[in-house]
Amino acid sequence: MMKFLNNKLFRYLSIFLFLNSVILPVKSSSALAAWALKKNGVLELRTKSNTNLKAYFQKANKIYGDRFWVDFPGELKSPRTIKGNGPIKEIRLGKPNNGKTRLVIEFKEKTYLKPLTWQMVGLDQNRWRIKLFSPKFSFRDIGEGVIEKRIRNIKANPNSSYMRKKVPDSLQLPDIIHNKFSVVIDPGHGGPDPGAIGIGGIRETDVVLEVAKIVKKFLSEKGVKVRLTRTNEVDLDLPPRVSFANNTDADIFVSIHANASRGKRRDINGLETFYFRGWRGRLLAKRIQKQILRVSPGSPDRGVKQGRFYVIKNTRMPAVLVEIGFLTGRLDARRLEKTTHRKRLAYAISKGILEYLSKAG
């Protein structure tokens, strides 16, 4: 997952963890449904589905000790302060401004914390977890509500809004000038290189090839000339992929991949998009990232990042590499194994591409 901060020089540490959201009306009730700070130093949260969380850490000053807080959409009805124990001075729940709820954890003086290593993990559409400290002495649980209540299990609940949502088609995509643009789509890996292997043996090469073919279909129906670097399970090295794109003089290059975590941790999920250089590459990455998050509710936003992957570093046109989820993640893998979700992702990638072409093309 995304680390809280890469620059260790800042004394004031603040980070926004944007987790794919459905923004609630200003006057709606708080999206925070339950919270628990466990004796092992882990903070667990239960929220309304697909909530946007913003988390921060700030070093101690003359008034307050070290503080970690999370902001949620929707208003808290009754602000309150809860006395802490062990390393926790107190926990405050309040309303920083209209339409928001804030959960603040203030630590006692000289509590040893390592915020640069903190990671917010999305367990499913409703639950989040982050380890804040390792207690050296006894610490009693503090919390409100039931964390395990109403967990949304997508696989076991075919009637969920996510599962019932109609799979989109090209008619819903934005229109652009026909026969003006050329795009190269690169399904990662292939042949003897299956890429990541996930839960249940799901293979990256199979997932991304199907998504790429559907992207081609969507874009072609919108008048875009689309070429795939591979159309079947062949052994294709990186330089030929780049040469193919450069020789076609494409307007953009999009490489599609799926992720795997070290140790195959099932609690790690999320989507991210990489670009190498330039405002055009960044714009393309941002457009695609925004759209794939919309069709993957609850899967954490790992962000738009600069990367030095060979295929986006050496192509001459704006290029991005999209990671459409973790094949080793409990939430992502469950979705990626389904053709319906692959089609949603293909639609999202296509929409991001078309939005980019209409603006920067």
CSV table of C-alpha atoms in Angstrom, one decimal:
chain,number,residue,atom,x,y,z
A,1,MET,CA,0.0,0.0,0.0
A,2,MET,CA,0.9,3.7,-0.3
A,3,LYS,CA,3.3,4.8,2.4
A,4,PHE,CA,2.4,7.9,4.3
A,5,LEU,CA,5.3,10.1,3.1
A,6,ASN,CA,8.5,9.7,1.1
A,7,ASN,CA,10.2,12.9,2.1
A,8,LYS,CA,11.6,12.4,5.6
A,9,LEU,CA,12.7,16.1,5.9
A,10,PHE,CA,9.2,17.4,6.8
A,11,ARG,CA,8.5,17.9,10.4
A,12,TYR,CA,4.8,18.3,9.6
A,13,LEU,CA,3.6,15.1,8.1
A,14,SER,CA,0.3,15.1,6.3
A,15,ILE,CA,-0.9,12.7,3.7
A,16,PHE,CA,-4.2,12.2,1.9
A,17,LEU,CA,-5.3,8.6,1.5
A,18,PHE,CA,-7.9,8.9,-1.3
A,19,LEU,CA,-9.9,5.7,-1.2
A,20,ASN,CA,-12.4,5.5,-4.1
A,21,SER,CA,-15.4,7.5,-3.1
A,22,VAL,CA,-19.1,8.2,-3.5
A,23,ILE,CA,-19.3,11.8,-2.1
A,24,LEU,CA,-22.2,12.1,0.4
A,25,PRO,CA,-24.4,15.2,0.6
A,26,VAL,CA,-23.2,17.8,3.0
A,27,LYS,CA,-26.0,17.3,5.5
A,28,SER,CA,-25.8,13.5,5.4
A,29,SER,CA,-25.0,11.5,8.6
A,30,SER,CA,-21.3,10.6,9.2
A,31,ALA,CA,-19.8,7.9,7.0
A,32,LEU,CA,-18.0,6.6,10.1
A,33,ALA,CA,-20.0,3.7,11.4
A,34,ALA,CA,-17.7,2.1,13.9
A,35,TRP,CA,-14.0,2.3,15.1
A,36,ALA,CA,-11.8,0.4,17.4
A,37,LEU,CA,-8.2,0.9,18.6
A,38,LYS,CA,-7.1,-2.6,19.5
A,39,LYS,CA,-4.6,-3.6,22.2
A,40,ASN,CA,-2.1,-4.5,19.5
A,41,GLY,CA,-2.0,-0.9,18.3
A,42,VAL,CA,-4.2,-1.4,15.2
A,43,LEU,CA,-6.9,1.0,14.4
A,44,GLU,CA,-9.9,-0.5,12.6
A,45,LEU,CA,-12.7,1.4,10.9
A,46,ARG,CA,-16.0,0.6,9.5
A,47,THR,CA,-17.6,3.1,7.1
A,48,LYS,CA,-20.4,3.4,4.7
A,49,SER,CA,-19.5,1.6,1.4
A,50,ASN,CA,-17.0,3.3,-0.9
A,51,THR,CA,-16.2,6.1,1.5
A,52,ASN,CA,-13.5,8.7,0.8
A,53,LEU,CA,-11.0,8.8,3.7
A,54,LYS,CA,-8.4,11.5,4.3
A,55,ALA,CA,-5.8,10.6,6.9
A,56,TYR,CA,-3.1,12.9,8.5
A,57,PHE,CA,-0.3,12.8,11.0
A,58,GLN,CA,1.1,15.9,12.8
A,59,LYS,CA,4.1,16.1,15.1
A,60,ALA,CA,3.6,17.5,18.6
A,61,ASN,CA,3.6,21.2,19.3
A,62,LYS,CA,3.2,23.4,22.4
A,63,ILE,CA,-0.5,22.7,22.6
A,64,TYR,CA,-1.0,19.1,21.4
A,65,GLY,CA,1.0,15.9,21.4
A,66,ASP,CA,1.6,13.8,18.3
A,67,ARG,CA,-1.7,13.4,16.5
A,68,PHE,CA,-3.2,11.1,13.9
A,69,TRP,CA,-6.6,11.8,12.5
A,70,VAL,CA,-9.0,10.7,9.8
A,71,ASP,CA,-11.6,12.8,8.1
A,72,PHE,CA,-14.9,11.3,6.8
A,73,PRO,CA,-17.7,12.8,4.8
A,74,GLY,CA,-21.0,13.4,6.6
A,75,GLU,CA,-21.6,15.2,9.9
A,76,LEU,CA,-21.2,13.8,13.3
A,77,LYS,CA,-24.2,14.4,15.5
A,78,SER,CA,-22.6,14.4,18.9
A,79,PRO,CA,-18.9,15.5,19.2
A,80,ARG,CA,-17.1,13.9,22.2
A,81,THR,CA,-13.8,13.2,23.9
A,82,ILE,CA,-12.8,9.8,25.1
A,83,LYS,CA,-10.1,9.3,27.7
A,84,GLY,CA,-7.2,7.1,26.5
A,85,ASN,CA,-4.9,4.7,28.3
A,86,GLY,CA,-1.3,3.5,27.7
A,87,PRO,CA,0.3,5.6,25.0
A,88,ILE,CA,-3.0,7.3,24.1
A,89,LYS,CA,-3.8,10.6,25.8
A,90,GLU,CA,-7.3,10.9,24.4
A,91,ILE,CA,-9.5,10.3,21.4
A,92,ARG,CA,-11.7,13.1,20.0
A,93,LEU,CA,-14.6,12.9,17.6
A,94,GLY,CA,-15.8,16.1,16.2
A,95,LYS,CA,-16.8,18.3,13.2
A,96,PRO,CA,-13.9,20.2,11.8
A,97,ASN,CA,-16.3,21.9,9.3
A,98,ASN,CA,-19.7,21.5,7.8
A,99,GLY,CA,-20.3,18.1,6.2
A,100,LYS,CA,-17.3,16.5,7.8
A,101,THR,CA,-16.4,14.1,10.7
A,102,ARG,CA,-13.0,13.9,12.3
A,103,LEU,CA,-11.6,11.1,14.4
A,104,VAL,CA,-8.4,12.3,16.3
A,105,ILE,CA,-6.0,10.1,18.2
A,106,GLU,CA,-3.6,12.1,20.4
A,107,PHE,CA,-0.6,10.3,21.8
A,108,LYS,CA,1.1,10.9,25.1
A,109,GLU,CA,4.5,12.6,25.2
A,110,LYS,CA,7.5,10.5,24.3
A,111,THR,CA,5.4,7.8,22.6
A,112,TYR,CA,7.6,6.1,19.9
A,113,LEU,CA,5.9,6.3,16.5
A,114,LYS,CA,7.0,5.5,13.0
A,115,PRO,CA,4.5,7.3,10.7
A,116,LEU,CA,6.7,6.9,7.7
A,117,THR,CA,6.0,3.2,7.8
A,118,TRP,CA,2.2,3.5,8.3
A,119,GLN,CA,-0.1,2.0,5.7
A,120,MET,CA,-3.8,2.2,5.4
A,121,VAL,CA,-5.2,-1.1,4.2
A,122,GLY,CA,-8.7,-1.5,2.6
A,123,LEU,CA,-10.1,-4.9,3.7
A,124,ASP,CA,-13.3,-4.6,1.7
A,125,GLN,CA,-15.8,-1.9,0.7
A,126,ASN,CA,-16.6,-1.1,4.4
A,127,ARG,CA,-13.5,-1.7,6.5
A,128,TRP,CA,-10.0,-0.2,6.8
A,129,ARG,CA,-7.0,-1.0,9.0
A,130,ILE,CA,-3.8,0.7,10.0
A,131,LYS,CA,-1.2,-0.2,12.6
A,132,LEU,CA,-0.2,2.9,14.6
A,133,PHE,CA,2.1,1.6,17.3
A,134,SER,CA,3.4,-1.5,19.1
A,135,PRO,CA,2.5,-1.3,22.8
A,136,LYS,CA,5.4,-1.8,25.2
A,137,PHE,CA,3.0,-2.0,28.1
A,138,SER,CA,-0.6,-3.1,28.6
A,139,PHE,CA,-3.1,-1.2,26.6
A,140,ARG,CA,-6.9,-1.7,26.7
A,141,ASP,CA,-9.1,-1.6,23.6
A,142,ILE,CA,-10.9,1.6,22.9
A,143,GLY,CA,-13.8,1.9,20.4
A,144,GLU,CA,-17.4,2.5,19.5
A,145,GLY,CA,-19.7,0.3,17.5
A,146,VAL,CA,-19.2,-3.1,15.9
A,147,ILE,CA,-16.5,-3.4,13.3
A,148,GLU,CA,-17.6,-6.7,11.8
A,149,LYS,CA,-21.2,-5.6,11.3
A,150,ARG,CA,-22.6,-5.6,7.8
A,151,ILE,CA,-19.4,-6.5,5.9
A,152,ARG,CA,-20.1,-6.6,2.2
A,153,ASN,CA,-19.0,-9.9,0.7
A,154,ILE,CA,-19.2,-9.3,-3.0
A,155,LYS,CA,-18.9,-13.0,-3.9
A,156,ALA,CA,-21.6,-14.1,-1.4
A,157,ASN,CA,-23.9,-11.2,-2.1
A,158,PRO,CA,-24.9,-11.2,-5.8
A,159,ASN,CA,-27.6,-8.7,-5.1
A,160,SER,CA,-25.1,-5.9,-4.1
A,161,SER,CA,-25.3,-2.7,-6.1
A,162,TYR,CA,-21.9,-3.4,-7.5
A,163,MET,CA,-22.9,-6.8,-8.9
A,164,ARG,CA,-26.3,-5.6,-10.1
A,165,LYS,CA,-24.9,-2.6,-11.9
A,166,LYS,CA,-25.2,-3.0,-15.7
A,167,VAL,CA,-21.9,-3.6,-17.5
A,168,PRO,CA,-21.4,-0.5,-19.7
A,169,ASP,CA,-20.9,-0.5,-23.4
A,170,SER,CA,-19.3,1.8,-26.0
A,171,LEU,CA,-22.5,3.8,-26.5
A,172,GLN,CA,-21.9,5.3,-23.1
A,173,LEU,CA,-18.4,6.4,-23.9
A,174,PRO,CA,-17.6,10.0,-25.0
A,175,ASP,CA,-17.4,10.7,-28.7
A,176,ILE,CA,-14.3,12.0,-30.4
A,177,ILE,CA,-13.3,12.7,-34.1
A,178,HIS,CA,-13.3,9.4,-36.0
A,179,ASN,CA,-10.1,8.2,-37.7
A,180,LYS,CA,-7.9,10.9,-36.2
A,181,PHE,CA,-6.1,9.0,-33.4
A,182,SER,CA,-3.9,5.9,-33.2
A,183,VAL,CA,-3.4,4.0,-29.9
A,184,VAL,CA,-1.2,1.1,-29.0
A,185,ILE,CA,-2.5,-1.2,-26.1
A,186,ASP,CA,0.1,-3.5,-24.5
A,187,PRO,CA,-1.1,-6.5,-22.6
A,188,GLY,CA,1.8,-7.3,-20.2
A,189,HIS,CA,3.7,-10.6,-20.2
A,190,GLY,CA,2.5,-13.6,-22.3
A,191,GLY,CA,3.5,-17.1,-23.4
A,192,PRO,CA,6.0,-18.7,-21.0
A,193,ASP,CA,5.9,-15.5,-18.8
A,194,PRO,CA,2.5,-15.6,-17.1
A,195,GLY,CA,3.3,-12.5,-14.9
A,196,ALA,CA,1.8,-12.5,-11.4
A,197,ILE,CA,0.0,-15.6,-10.2
A,198,GLY,CA,-2.8,-14.8,-7.8
A,199,ILE,CA,-5.4,-16.5,-5.6
A,200,GLY,CA,-6.8,-19.7,-7.1
A,201,GLY,CA,-4.1,-19.7,-9.7
A,202,ILE,CA,-5.4,-16.7,-11.6
A,203,ARG,CA,-2.8,-15.5,-14.1
A,204,GLU,CA,-1.9,-11.9,-15.0
A,205,THR,CA,-1.3,-12.7,-18.7
A,206,ASP,CA,-4.9,-14.0,-19.1
A,207,VAL,CA,-6.5,-11.1,-17.3
A,208,VAL,CA,-4.7,-8.3,-19.0
A,209,LEU,CA,-5.1,-9.9,-22.5
A,210,GLU,CA,-8.8,-10.1,-22.1
A,211,VAL,CA,-9.0,-6.5,-20.8
A,212,ALA,CA,-6.8,-5.3,-23.7
A,213,LYS,CA,-9.0,-6.9,-26.3
A,214,ILE,CA,-12.1,-5.3,-24.9
A,215,VAL,CA,-10.4,-1.9,-24.8
A,216,LYS,CA,-9.6,-2.4,-28.4
A,217,LYS,CA,-13.2,-3.2,-29.2
A,218,PHE,CA,-14.5,-0.1,-27.3
A,219,LEU,CA,-12.0,2.3,-28.8
A,220,SER,CA,-12.5,0.9,-32.3
A,221,GLU,CA,-16.2,1.5,-32.1
A,222,LYS,CA,-15.4,5.1,-31.3
A,223,GLY,CA,-13.3,5.5,-34.4
A,224,VAL,CA,-9.9,5.1,-32.9
A,225,LYS,CA,-7.3,3.0,-34.7
A,226,VAL,CA,-6.1,0.5,-32.1
A,227,ARG,CA,-3.2,-2.0,-32.3
A,228,LEU,CA,-2.3,-4.6,-29.7
A,229,THR,CA,1.3,-5.6,-29.0
A,230,ARG,CA,0.1,-9.1,-28.7
A,231,THR,CA,-3.2,-10.9,-29.4
A,232,ASN,CA,-2.5,-14.3,-28.0
A,233,GLU,CA,-0.1,-16.1,-25.6
A,234,VAL,CA,3.2,-15.4,-27.2
A,235,ASP,CA,6.7,-14.8,-25.8
A,236,LEU,CA,7.2,-11.0,-26.4
A,237,ASP,CA,10.2,-9.2,-24.9
A,238,LEU,CA,10.1,-5.5,-23.9
A,239,PRO,CA,12.1,-3.9,-26.7
A,240,PRO,CA,9.8,-5.3,-29.4
A,241,ARG,CA,6.8,-3.8,-27.7
A,242,VAL,CA,8.5,-0.4,-27.7
A,243,SER,CA,9.6,-0.7,-31.3
A,244,PHE,CA,6.1,-1.7,-32.3
A,245,ALA,CA,4.7,1.4,-30.7
A,246,ASN,CA,7.3,3.7,-32.0
A,247,ASN,CA,7.1,2.4,-35.6
A,248,THR,CA,3.3,2.8,-35.7
A,249,ASP,CA,3.7,6.5,-34.7
A,250,ALA,CA,0.8,6.1,-32.2
A,251,ASP,CA,-0.6,9.0,-30.3
A,252,ILE,CA,-0.5,7.2,-27.0
A,253,PHE,CA,0.8,3.9,-25.5
A,254,VAL,CA,-1.0,2.1,-22.7
A,255,SER,CA,0.4,-1.0,-21.0
A,256,ILE,CA,-2.0,-3.0,-18.9
A,257,HIS,CA,-0.8,-5.1,-15.9
A,258,ALA,CA,-2.1,-6.7,-12.7
A,259,ASN,CA,-0.2,-6.6,-9.4
A,260,ALA,CA,1.0,-9.0,-6.7
A,261,SER,CA,2.2,-8.3,-3.2
A,262,ARG,CA,5.2,-9.7,-1.6
A,263,GLY,CA,4.3,-12.7,0.5
A,264,LYS,CA,1.0,-12.8,-1.4
A,265,ARG,CA,-0.8,-10.8,1.4
A,266,ARG,CA,-4.5,-11.0,0.9
A,267,ASP,CA,-5.1,-7.7,2.7
A,268,ILE,CA,-3.3,-5.6,0.1
A,269,ASN,CA,-5.5,-4.4,-2.7
A,270,GLY,CA,-5.5,-1.3,-4.9
A,271,LEU,CA,-5.0,0.4,-8.3
A,272,GLU,CA,-2.3,2.6,-9.6
A,273,THR,CA,-1.2,4.2,-12.9
A,274,PHE,CA,2.4,5.1,-13.8
A,275,TYR,CA,3.8,7.6,-16.3
A,276,PHE,CA,7.4,8.4,-17.1
A,277,ARG,CA,7.5,12.1,-18.1
A,278,GLY,CA,5.6,15.1,-19.2
A,279,TRP,CA,2.3,16.7,-18.6
A,280,ARG,CA,0.6,14.7,-21.3
A,281,GLY,CA,1.7,11.4,-19.8
A,282,ARG,CA,0.6,12.5,-16.4
A,283,LEU,CA,-2.8,13.7,-17.7
A,284,LEU,CA,-3.3,10.4,-19.4
A,285,ALA,CA,-2.5,8.5,-16.2
A,286,LYS,CA,-4.8,10.7,-14.1
A,287,ARG,CA,-7.7,10.2,-16.5
A,288,ILE,CA,-7.3,6.5,-16.5
A,289,GLN,CA,-6.7,6.2,-12.8
A,290,LYS,CA,-9.9,8.2,-12.1
A,291,GLN,CA,-12.0,6.0,-14.2
A,292,ILE,CA,-10.7,2.6,-13.0
A,293,LEU,CA,-11.3,3.6,-9.4
A,294,ARG,CA,-14.9,4.4,-10.3
A,295,VAL,CA,-15.6,0.8,-11.4
A,296,SER,CA,-13.6,-0.7,-8.4
A,297,PRO,CA,-15.4,0.6,-5.3
A,298,GLY,CA,-13.6,-0.1,-2.1
A,299,SER,CA,-10.3,-0.9,-3.7
A,300,PRO,CA,-7.7,1.6,-2.4
A,301,ASP,CA,-6.3,4.4,-4.6
A,302,ARG,CA,-2.6,3.8,-4.8
A,303,GLY,CA,-2.2,6.9,-7.0
A,304,VAL,CA,-0.7,8.3,-10.1
A,305,LYS,CA,3.0,7.9,-10.0
A,306,GLN,CA,6.2,8.5,-12.0
A,307,GLY,CA,7.8,5.2,-13.0
A,308,ARG,CA,10.8,4.0,-15.0
A,309,PHE,CA,9.3,0.9,-16.5
A,310,TYR,CA,11.1,0.1,-19.8
A,311,VAL,CA,7.9,0.3,-22.0
A,312,ILE,CA,6.9,3.8,-20.8
A,313,LYS,CA,10.4,5.1,-20.6
A,314,ASN,CA,11.4,4.3,-24.1
A,315,THR,CA,8.3,5.0,-26.1
A,316,ARG,CA,8.2,8.3,-27.9
A,317,MET,CA,4.6,9.1,-27.3
A,318,PRO,CA,2.8,9.8,-24.0
A,319,ALA,CA,2.8,6.4,-22.3
A,320,VAL,CA,1.3,4.9,-19.1
A,321,LEU,CA,1.4,1.6,-17.3
A,322,VAL,CA,-1.9,0.7,-15.5
A,323,GLU,CA,-2.0,-1.8,-12.6
A,324,ILE,CA,-5.7,-2.9,-12.5
A,325,GLY,CA,-5.6,-4.6,-9.1
A,326,PHE,CA,-3.8,-7.1,-6.9
A,327,LEU,CA,-4.3,-10.7,-8.1
A,328,THR,CA,-3.1,-11.7,-4.6
A,329,GLY,CA,-5.6,-9.3,-2.8
A,330,ARG,CA,-8.8,-10.7,-1.4
A,331,LEU,CA,-11.0,-8.0,-2.8
A,332,ASP,CA,-9.3,-7.4,-6.2
A,333,ALA,CA,-8.7,-11.0,-7.1
A,334,ARG,CA,-12.3,-11.9,-6.5
A,335,ARG,CA,-13.3,-9.2,-9.0
A,336,LEU,CA,-10.5,-9.8,-11.6
A,337,GLU,CA,-11.4,-13.4,-12.0
A,338,LYS,CA,-14.8,-12.3,-13.4
A,339,THR,CA,-15.3,-11.3,-17.1
A,340,THR,CA,-17.9,-8.7,-16.0
A,341,HIS,CA,-15.3,-6.8,-14.0
A,342,ARG,CA,-12.7,-7.1,-16.7
A,343,LYS,CA,-15.2,-5.5,-19.0
A,344,ARG,CA,-15.8,-2.7,-16.5
A,345,LEU,CA,-12.1,-2.1,-16.3
A,346,ALA,CA,-11.8,-2.1,-20.1
A,347,TYR,CA,-14.6,0.4,-20.2
A,348,ALA,CA,-12.9,2.6,-17.6
A,349,ILE,CA,-9.5,2.5,-19.4
A,350,SER,CA,-11.2,3.3,-22.7
A,351,LYS,CA,-13.1,6.3,-21.1
A,352,GLY,CA,-9.9,7.6,-19.6
A,353,ILE,CA,-8.1,7.4,-23.0
A,354,LEU,CA,-11.0,9.1,-24.9
A,355,GLU,CA,-11.2,11.9,-22.3
A,356,TYR,CA,-7.4,12.4,-22.7
A,357,LEU,CA,-7.6,12.4,-26.6
A,358,SER,CA,-10.5,14.9,-26.5
A,359,LYS,CA,-8.5,17.3,-24.3
A,360,ALA,CA,-4.9,16.9,-25.3
A,361,GLY,CA,-5.2,15.2,-28.8
